[in-house]
mmCIF file of C-alpha atoms and ligand atoms in Angstrom:
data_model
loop_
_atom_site.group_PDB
_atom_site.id
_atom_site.type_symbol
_atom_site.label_atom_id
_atom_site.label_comp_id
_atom_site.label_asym_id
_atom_site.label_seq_id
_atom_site.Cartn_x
_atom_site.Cartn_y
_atom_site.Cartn_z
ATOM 1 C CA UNK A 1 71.510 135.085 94.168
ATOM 2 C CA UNK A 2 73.904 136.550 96.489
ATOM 3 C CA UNK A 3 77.378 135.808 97.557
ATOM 4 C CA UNK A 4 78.464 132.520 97.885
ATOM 5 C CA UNK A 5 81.470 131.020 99.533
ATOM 6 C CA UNK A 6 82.354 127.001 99.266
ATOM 7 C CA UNK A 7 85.305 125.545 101.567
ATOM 8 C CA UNK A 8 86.303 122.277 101.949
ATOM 9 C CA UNK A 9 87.922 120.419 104.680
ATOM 10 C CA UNK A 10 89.144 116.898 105.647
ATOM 11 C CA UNK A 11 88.060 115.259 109.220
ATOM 12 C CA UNK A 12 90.853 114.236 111.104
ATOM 13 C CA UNK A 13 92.541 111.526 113.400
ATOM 14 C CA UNK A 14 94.383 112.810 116.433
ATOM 15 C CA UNK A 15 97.240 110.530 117.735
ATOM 16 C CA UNK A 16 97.928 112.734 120.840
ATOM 17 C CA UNK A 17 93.984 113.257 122.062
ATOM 18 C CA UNK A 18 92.809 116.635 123.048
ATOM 19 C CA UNK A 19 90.184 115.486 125.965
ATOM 20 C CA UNK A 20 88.958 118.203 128.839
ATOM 21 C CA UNK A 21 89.165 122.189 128.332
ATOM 22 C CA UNK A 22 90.721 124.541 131.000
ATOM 23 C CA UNK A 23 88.040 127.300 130.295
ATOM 24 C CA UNK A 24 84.211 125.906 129.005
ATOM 25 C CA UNK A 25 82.402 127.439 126.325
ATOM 26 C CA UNK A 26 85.694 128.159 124.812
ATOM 27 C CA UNK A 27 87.402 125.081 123.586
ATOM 28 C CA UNK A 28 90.473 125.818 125.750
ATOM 29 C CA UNK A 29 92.133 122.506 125.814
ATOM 30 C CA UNK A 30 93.673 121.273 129.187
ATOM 31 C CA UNK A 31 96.763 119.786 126.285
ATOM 32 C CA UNK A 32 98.488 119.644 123.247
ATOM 33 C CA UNK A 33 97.161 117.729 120.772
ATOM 34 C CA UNK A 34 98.525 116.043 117.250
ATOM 35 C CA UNK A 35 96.434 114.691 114.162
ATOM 36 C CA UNK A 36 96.473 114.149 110.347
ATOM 37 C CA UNK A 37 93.965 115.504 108.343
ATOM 38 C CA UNK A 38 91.914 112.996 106.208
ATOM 39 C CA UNK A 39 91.811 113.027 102.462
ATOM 40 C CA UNK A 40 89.092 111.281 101.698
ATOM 41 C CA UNK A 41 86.059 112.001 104.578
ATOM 42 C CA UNK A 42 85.707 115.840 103.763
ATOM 43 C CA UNK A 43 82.897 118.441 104.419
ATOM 44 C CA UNK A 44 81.604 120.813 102.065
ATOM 45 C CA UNK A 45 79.789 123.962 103.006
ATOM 46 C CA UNK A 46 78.448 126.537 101.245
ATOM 47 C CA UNK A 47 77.468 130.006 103.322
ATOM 48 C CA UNK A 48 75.445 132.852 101.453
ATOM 49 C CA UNK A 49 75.002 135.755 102.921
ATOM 50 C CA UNK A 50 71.149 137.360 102.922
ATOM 51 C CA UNK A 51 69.709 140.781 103.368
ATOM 52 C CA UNK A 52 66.307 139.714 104.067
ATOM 53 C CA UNK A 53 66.732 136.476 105.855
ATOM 54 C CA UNK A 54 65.785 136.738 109.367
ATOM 55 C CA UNK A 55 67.415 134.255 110.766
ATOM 56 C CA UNK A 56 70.066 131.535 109.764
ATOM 57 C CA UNK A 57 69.128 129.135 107.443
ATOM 58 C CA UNK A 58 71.136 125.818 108.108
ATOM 59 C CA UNK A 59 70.847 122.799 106.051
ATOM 60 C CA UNK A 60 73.128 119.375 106.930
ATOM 61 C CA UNK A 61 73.158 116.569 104.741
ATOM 62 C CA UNK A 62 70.183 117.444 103.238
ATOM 63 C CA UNK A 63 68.073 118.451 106.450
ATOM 64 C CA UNK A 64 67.091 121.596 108.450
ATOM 65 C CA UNK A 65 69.499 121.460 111.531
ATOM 66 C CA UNK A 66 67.416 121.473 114.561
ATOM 67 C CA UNK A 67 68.107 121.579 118.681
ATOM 68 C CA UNK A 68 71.689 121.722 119.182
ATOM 69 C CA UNK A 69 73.343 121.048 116.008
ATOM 70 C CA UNK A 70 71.138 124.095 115.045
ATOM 71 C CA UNK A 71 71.839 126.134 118.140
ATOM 72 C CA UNK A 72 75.937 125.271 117.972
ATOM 73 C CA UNK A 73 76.336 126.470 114.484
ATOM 74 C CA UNK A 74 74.669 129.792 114.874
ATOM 75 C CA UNK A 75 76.368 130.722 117.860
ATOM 76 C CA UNK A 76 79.091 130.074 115.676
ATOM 77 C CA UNK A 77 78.456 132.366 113.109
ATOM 78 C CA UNK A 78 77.477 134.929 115.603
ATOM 79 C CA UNK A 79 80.856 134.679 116.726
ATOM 80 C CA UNK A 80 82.347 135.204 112.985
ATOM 81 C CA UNK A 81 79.729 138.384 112.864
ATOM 82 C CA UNK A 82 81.063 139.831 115.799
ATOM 83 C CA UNK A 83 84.686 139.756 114.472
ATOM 84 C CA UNK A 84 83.621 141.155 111.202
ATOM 85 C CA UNK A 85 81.041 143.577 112.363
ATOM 86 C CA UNK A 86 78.487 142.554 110.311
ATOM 87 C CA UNK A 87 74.938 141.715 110.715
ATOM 88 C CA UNK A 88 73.768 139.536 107.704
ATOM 89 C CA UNK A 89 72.216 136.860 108.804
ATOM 90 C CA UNK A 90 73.836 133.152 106.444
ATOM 91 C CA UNK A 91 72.356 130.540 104.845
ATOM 92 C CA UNK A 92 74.426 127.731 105.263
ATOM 93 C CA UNK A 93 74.522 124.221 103.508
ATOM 94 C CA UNK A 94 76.943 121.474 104.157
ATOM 95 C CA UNK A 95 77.309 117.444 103.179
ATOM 96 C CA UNK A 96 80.334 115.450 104.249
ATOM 97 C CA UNK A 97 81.499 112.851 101.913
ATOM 98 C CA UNK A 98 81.677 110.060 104.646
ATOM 99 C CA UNK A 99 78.672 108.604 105.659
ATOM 100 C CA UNK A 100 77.403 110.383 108.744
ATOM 101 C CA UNK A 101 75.401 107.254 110.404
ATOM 102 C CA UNK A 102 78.250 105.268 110.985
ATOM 103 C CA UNK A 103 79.650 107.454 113.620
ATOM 104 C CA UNK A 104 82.552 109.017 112.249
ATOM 105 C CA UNK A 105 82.347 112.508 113.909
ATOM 106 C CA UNK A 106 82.020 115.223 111.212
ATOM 107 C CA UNK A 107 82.087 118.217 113.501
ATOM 108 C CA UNK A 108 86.106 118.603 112.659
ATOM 109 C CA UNK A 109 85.685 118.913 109.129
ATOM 110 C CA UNK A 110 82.311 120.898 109.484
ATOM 111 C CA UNK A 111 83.305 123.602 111.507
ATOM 112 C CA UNK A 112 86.813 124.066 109.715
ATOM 113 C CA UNK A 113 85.414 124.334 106.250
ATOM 114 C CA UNK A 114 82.390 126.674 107.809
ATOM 115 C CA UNK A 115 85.559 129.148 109.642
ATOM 116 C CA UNK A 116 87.084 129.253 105.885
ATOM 117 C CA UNK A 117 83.515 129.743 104.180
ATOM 118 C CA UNK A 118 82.021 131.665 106.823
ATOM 119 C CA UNK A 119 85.058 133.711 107.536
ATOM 120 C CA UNK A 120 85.709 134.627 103.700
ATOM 121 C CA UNK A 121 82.144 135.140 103.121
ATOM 122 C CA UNK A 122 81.770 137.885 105.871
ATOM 123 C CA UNK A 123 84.591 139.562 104.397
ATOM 124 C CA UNK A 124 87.442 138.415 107.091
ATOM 125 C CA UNK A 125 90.927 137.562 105.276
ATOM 126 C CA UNK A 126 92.549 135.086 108.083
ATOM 127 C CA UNK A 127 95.372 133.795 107.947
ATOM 128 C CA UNK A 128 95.491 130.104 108.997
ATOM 129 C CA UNK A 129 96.650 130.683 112.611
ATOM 130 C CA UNK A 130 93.406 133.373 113.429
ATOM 131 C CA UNK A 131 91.347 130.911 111.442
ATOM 132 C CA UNK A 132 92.655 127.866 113.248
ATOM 133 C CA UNK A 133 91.674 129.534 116.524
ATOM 134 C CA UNK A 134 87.955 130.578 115.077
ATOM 135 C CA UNK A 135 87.568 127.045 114.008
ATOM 136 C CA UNK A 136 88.620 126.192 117.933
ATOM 137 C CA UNK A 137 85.401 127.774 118.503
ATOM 138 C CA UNK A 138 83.036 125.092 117.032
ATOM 139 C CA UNK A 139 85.005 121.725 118.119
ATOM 140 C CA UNK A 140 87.810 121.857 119.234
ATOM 141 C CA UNK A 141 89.563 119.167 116.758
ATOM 142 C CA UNK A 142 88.169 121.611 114.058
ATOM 143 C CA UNK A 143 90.850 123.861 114.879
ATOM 144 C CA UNK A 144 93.532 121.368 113.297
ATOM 145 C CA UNK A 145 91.422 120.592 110.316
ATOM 146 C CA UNK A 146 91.827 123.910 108.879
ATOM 147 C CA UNK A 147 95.637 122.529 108.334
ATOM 148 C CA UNK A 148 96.780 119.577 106.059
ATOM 149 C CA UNK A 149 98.749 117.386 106.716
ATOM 150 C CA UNK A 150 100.413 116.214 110.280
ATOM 151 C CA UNK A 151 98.625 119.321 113.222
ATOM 152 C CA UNK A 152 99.868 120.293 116.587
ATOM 153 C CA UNK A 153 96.738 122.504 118.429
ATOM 154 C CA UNK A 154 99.353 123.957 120.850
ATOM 155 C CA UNK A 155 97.018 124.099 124.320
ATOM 156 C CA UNK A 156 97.806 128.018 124.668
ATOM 157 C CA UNK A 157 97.238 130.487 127.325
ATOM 158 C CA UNK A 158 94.279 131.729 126.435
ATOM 159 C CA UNK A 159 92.237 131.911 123.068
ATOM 160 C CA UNK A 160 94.801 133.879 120.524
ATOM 161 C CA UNK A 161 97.699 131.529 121.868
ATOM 162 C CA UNK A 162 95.322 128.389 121.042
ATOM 163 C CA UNK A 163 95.694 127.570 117.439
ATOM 164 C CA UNK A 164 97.125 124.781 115.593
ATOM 165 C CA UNK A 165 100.182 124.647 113.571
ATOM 166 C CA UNK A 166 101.611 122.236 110.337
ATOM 167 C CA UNK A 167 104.198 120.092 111.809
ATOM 168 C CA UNK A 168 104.409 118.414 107.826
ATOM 169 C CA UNK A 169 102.209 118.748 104.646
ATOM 170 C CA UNK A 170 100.416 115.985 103.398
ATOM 171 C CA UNK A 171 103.174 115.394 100.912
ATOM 172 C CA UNK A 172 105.262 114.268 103.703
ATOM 173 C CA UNK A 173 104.172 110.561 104.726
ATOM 174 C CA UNK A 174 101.419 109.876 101.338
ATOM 175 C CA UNK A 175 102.103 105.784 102.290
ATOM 176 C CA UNK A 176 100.349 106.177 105.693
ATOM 177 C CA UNK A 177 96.959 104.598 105.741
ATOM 178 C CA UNK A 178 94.007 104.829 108.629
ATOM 179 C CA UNK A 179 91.638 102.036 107.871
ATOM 180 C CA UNK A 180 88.210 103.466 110.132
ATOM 181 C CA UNK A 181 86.810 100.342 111.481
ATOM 182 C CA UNK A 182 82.670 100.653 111.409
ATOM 183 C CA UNK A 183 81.807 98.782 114.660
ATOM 184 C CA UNK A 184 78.897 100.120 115.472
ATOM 185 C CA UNK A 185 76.644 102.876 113.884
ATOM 186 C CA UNK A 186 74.862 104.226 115.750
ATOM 187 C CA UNK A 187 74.984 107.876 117.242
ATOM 188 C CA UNK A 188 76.731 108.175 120.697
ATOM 189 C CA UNK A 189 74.836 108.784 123.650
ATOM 190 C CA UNK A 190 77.366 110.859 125.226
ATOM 191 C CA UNK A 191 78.491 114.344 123.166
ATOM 192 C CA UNK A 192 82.379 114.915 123.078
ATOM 193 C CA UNK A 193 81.373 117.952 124.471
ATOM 194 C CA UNK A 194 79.849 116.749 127.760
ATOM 195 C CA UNK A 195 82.736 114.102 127.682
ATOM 196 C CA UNK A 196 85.261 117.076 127.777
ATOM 197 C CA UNK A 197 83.418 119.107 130.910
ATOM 198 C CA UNK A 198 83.237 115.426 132.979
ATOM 199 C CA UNK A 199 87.138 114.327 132.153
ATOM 200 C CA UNK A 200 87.751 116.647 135.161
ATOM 201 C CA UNK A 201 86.089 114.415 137.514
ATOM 202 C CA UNK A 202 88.594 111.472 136.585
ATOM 203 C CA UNK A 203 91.373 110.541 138.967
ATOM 204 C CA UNK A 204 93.191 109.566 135.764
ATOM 205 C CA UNK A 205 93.486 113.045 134.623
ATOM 206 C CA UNK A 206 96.190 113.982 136.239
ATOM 207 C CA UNK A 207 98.543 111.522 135.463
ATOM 208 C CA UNK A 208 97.534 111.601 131.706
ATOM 209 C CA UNK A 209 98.238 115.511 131.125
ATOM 210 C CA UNK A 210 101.616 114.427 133.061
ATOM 211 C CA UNK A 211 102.371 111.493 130.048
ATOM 212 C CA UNK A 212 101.292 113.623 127.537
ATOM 213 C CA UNK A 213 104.155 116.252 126.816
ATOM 214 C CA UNK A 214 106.482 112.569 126.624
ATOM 215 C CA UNK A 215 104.185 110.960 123.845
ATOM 216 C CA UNK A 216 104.145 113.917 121.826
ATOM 217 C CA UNK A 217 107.777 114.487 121.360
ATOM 218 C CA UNK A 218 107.684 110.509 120.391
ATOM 219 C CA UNK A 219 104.961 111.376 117.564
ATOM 220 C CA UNK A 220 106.805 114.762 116.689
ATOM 221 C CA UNK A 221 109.342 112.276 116.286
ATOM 222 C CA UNK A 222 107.882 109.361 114.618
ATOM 223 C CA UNK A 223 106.207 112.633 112.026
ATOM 224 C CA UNK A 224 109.949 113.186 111.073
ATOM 225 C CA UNK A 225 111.255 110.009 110.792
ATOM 226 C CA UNK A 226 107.970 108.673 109.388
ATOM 227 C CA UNK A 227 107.651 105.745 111.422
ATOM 228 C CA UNK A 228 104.730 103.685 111.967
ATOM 229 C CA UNK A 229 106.385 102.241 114.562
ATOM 230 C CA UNK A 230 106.845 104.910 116.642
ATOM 231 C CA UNK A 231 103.972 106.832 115.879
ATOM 232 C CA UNK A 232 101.243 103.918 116.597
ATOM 233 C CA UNK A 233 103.052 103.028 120.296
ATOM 234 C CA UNK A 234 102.385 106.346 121.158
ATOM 235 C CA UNK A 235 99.166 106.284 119.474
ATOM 236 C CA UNK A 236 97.637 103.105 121.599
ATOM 237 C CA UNK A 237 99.120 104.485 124.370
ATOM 238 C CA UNK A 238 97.141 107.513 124.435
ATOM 239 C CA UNK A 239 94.118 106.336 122.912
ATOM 240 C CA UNK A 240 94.010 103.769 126.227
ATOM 241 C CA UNK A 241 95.098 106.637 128.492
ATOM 242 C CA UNK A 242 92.382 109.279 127.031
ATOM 243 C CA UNK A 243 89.476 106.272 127.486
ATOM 244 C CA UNK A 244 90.225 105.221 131.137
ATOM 245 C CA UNK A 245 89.935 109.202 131.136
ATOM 246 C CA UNK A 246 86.305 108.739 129.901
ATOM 247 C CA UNK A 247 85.662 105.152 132.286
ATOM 248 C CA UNK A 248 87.092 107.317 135.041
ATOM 249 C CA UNK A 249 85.112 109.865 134.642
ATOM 250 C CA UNK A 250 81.789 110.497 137.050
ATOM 251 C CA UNK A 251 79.439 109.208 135.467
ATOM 252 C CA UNK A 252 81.535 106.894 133.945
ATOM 253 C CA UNK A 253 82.108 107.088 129.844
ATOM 254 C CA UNK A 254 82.614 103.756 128.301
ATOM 255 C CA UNK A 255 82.246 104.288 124.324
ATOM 256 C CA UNK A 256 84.033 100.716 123.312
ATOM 257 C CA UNK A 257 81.507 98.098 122.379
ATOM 258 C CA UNK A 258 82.694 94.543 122.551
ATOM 259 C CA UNK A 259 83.664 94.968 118.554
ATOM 260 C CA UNK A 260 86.277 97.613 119.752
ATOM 261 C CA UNK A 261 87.944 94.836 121.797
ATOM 262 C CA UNK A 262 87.603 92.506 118.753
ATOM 263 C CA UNK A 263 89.686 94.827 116.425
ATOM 264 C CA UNK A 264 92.229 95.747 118.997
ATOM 265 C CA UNK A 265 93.234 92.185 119.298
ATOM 266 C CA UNK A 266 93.466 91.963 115.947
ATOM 267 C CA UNK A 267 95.437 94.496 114.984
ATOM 268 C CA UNK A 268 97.858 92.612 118.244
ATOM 269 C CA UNK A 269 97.502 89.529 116.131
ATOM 270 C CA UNK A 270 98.118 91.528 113.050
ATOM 271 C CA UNK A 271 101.242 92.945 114.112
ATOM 272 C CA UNK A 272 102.676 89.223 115.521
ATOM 273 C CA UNK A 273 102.549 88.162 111.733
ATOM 274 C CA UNK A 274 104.865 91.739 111.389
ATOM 275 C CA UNK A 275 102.070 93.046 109.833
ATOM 276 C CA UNK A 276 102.217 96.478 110.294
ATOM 277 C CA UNK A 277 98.933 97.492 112.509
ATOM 278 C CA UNK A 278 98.415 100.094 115.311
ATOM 279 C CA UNK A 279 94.761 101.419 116.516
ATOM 280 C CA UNK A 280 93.394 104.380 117.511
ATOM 281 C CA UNK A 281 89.747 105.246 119.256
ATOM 282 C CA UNK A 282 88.116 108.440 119.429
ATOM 283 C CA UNK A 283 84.840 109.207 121.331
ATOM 284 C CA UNK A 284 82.903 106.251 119.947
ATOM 285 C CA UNK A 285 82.987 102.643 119.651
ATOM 286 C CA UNK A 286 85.012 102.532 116.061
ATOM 287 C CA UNK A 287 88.487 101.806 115.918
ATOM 288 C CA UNK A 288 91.052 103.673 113.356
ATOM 289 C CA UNK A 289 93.561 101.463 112.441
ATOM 290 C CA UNK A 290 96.800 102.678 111.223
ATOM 291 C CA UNK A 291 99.320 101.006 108.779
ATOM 292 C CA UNK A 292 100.598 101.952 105.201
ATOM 293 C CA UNK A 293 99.696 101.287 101.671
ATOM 294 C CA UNK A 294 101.974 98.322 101.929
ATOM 295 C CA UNK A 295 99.734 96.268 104.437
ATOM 296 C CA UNK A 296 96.416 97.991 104.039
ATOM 297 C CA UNK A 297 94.734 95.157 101.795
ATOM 298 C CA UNK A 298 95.757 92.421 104.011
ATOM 299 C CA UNK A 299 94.520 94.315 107.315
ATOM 300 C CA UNK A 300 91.165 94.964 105.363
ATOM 301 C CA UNK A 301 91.109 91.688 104.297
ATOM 302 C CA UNK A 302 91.382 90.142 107.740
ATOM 303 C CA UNK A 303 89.040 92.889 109.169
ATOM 304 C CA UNK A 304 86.563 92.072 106.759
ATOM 305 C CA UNK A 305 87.113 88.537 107.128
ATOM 306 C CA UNK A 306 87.176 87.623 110.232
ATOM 307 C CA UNK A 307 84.972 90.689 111.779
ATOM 308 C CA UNK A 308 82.839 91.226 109.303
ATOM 309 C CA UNK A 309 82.903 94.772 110.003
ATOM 310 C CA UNK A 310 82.569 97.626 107.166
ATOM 311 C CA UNK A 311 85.455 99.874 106.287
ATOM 312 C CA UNK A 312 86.455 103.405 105.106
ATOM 313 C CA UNK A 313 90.220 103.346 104.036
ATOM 314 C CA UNK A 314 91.917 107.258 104.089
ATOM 315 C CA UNK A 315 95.403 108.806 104.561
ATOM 316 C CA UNK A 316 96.674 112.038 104.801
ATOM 317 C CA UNK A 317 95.133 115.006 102.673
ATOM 318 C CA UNK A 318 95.340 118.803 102.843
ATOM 319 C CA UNK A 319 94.082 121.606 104.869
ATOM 320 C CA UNK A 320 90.042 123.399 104.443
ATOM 321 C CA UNK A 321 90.450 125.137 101.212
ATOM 322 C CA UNK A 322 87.612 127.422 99.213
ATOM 323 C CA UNK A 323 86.670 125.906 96.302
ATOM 324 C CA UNK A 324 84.040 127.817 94.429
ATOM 325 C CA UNK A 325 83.127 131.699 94.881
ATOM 326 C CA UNK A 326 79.853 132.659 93.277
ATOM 327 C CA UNK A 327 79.415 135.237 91.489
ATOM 328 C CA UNK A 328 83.080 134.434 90.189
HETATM 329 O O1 PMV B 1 86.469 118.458 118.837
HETATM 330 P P1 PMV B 1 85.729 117.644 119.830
HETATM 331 O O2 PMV B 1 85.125 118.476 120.917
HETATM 332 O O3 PMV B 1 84.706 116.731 119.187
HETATM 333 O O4 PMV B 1 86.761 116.702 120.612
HETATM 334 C C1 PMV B 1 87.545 115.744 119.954
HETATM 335 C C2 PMV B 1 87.839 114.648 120.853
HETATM 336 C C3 PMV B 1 88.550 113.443 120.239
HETATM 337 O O5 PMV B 1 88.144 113.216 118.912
HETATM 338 C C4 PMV B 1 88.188 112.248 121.068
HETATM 339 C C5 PMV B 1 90.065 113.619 120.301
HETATM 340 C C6 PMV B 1 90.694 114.526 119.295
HETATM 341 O O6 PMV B 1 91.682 115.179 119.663
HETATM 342 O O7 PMV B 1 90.257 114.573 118.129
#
């Protein structure tokens, strides 16, 4: 057997979106962007390098990778060959902890803990800004993954300048809970990454990268002062400005379901009882609803209850991290 690298790293939930890139094919983002990295729904990928494969050999959750998810993740690791100047072609294995069918996107944990394995594998000793900028390279959101904690992926000039940065460890805000909301399943019809080349087509746009810079001095904020407050206003805000982004868009993007609406007004109802609620959506139908340890069984309770809807519960863990070499 040859050698083997293992990473793992957390998904995680952005409350400041990053939606539309300045430069395609690069992962340039057209903003700023701030997220905590998840604990709980984690990827873990193994890369060995081979002398006589002749090809990748890529293996996710069990399966072959085929079509894109195949093509994506060798073009990534071309890209990690080319900065080590090697040729070695990887086999790669990976399995996230989180069920992948119920539409939690994985491809922020997958591609930071294959940058870390991939990167340390081929010989590359990054440090976490040049890694943060390699994990850009898959996904976008990857790029904050390969930090813990509360992430700022700074929008940058160009791709060096792009890389995300800890604005607080983990350590920082443990009580803070996001409750992910299973609405619906199934996998989206529309890829982030077609969602990201259409945004420019919105007449929203505009005005959104306007708001943004505002909002994310409120959640820099609200990171300090750890308030939930603070930090979920801004987080509705944007996750309502980033999706009339996506309805705006030509063709249109709608990823909310009627379920979506459902939880939204609950978490309102939620929050007239001062129970402490706020939601967030990414690109899909389910809703991420944030409170802290102190309210999270009654907000589960009523989700469950009145919804019906299944539940993941996480909060904030650390950055990708290797976690088996082999041979020692
Ligand atoms: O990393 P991508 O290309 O899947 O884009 C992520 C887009 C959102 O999840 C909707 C927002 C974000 O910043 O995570």
């Amino acid at each position: 057997m040859g050698y083997a690298i293992t990473a793992e790293a957390g998904a995680n939930i952005a409350f400041i979106k990053y939606w539309g890139n300045r430069i395609e094919g690069q992962n340039l983002p057209l903003n700023s962007s701030i997220s905590m990295t998840l604990a709980n729904c984690i990827t873990r990928t193994t890369v060995e390098l081979s002398e006589s494969a002749r090809a990748d050999e890529i293996v996710l959750d069990g399966k072959p990778a085929e079509g894109k998810a195949r093509a994506r993740t060798t073009a990534f690791l071309e890209s990690v060959r080319r900065l080590a100047a090697r040729k070695e072609h990887a086999l790669v294995s990976s399995e996230s902890s989180f069920p992948t069918d119920c539409g939690i996107a994985s491809s922020a944990s997958g591609f930071a803990a294959l940058a870390l394995a991939a990167a340390t594998a081929y010989g590359l000793d990054l440090q976490p800004r040049e890694l943060s900028t390699i994990a850009r390279l898959g996904s976008g959101s990857a790029a904050r993954s390969v930090l813990g904690g509360f992430v700022e992926l700074r929008h940058g000039a160009d791709h060096e300048e792009a890389y995300a940065q800890q604005l607080a460890p983990h350590t920082a805000w443990l009580e803070l809970r996001d409750l992910i909301v299973i609405v619906s399943k199934e996998e989206k019809e529309v890829s982030s990454a077609e969602g990201h080349r259409i945004a420019h087509s919105s007449e929203m746009l505009a005005a959104r990268l306007a708001a943004v810079p505002e909002r994310a001095e409120r959640v820099r904020k609200a990171i300090e002062e750890r308030s939930l407050a603070l930090l979920g206003q801004a987080a509705e805000e944007d996750a309502f400005s980033m999706h009339a982004v996506m309805m705006t868009s030509k063709p249109h993007l709608l990823y909310w379901r009627s379920g979506t609406l459902e939880v939204i007004r609950l978490v309102w109802e939620l929050r007239k009882q001062n129970i402490d609620s706020y939601f967030t959506i990414d690109a899909g139908p389910n809703v991420h609803v944030l409170t802290t340890e102190r309210y999270l069984p009654e907000v589960e309770r009523r989700v469950r209850a009145s919804l019906g809807f299944r539940t993941i519960c996480d909060h904030p863990g650390p950055g990708a991290r290797i976690v088996e070499r082999r041979p020692e």
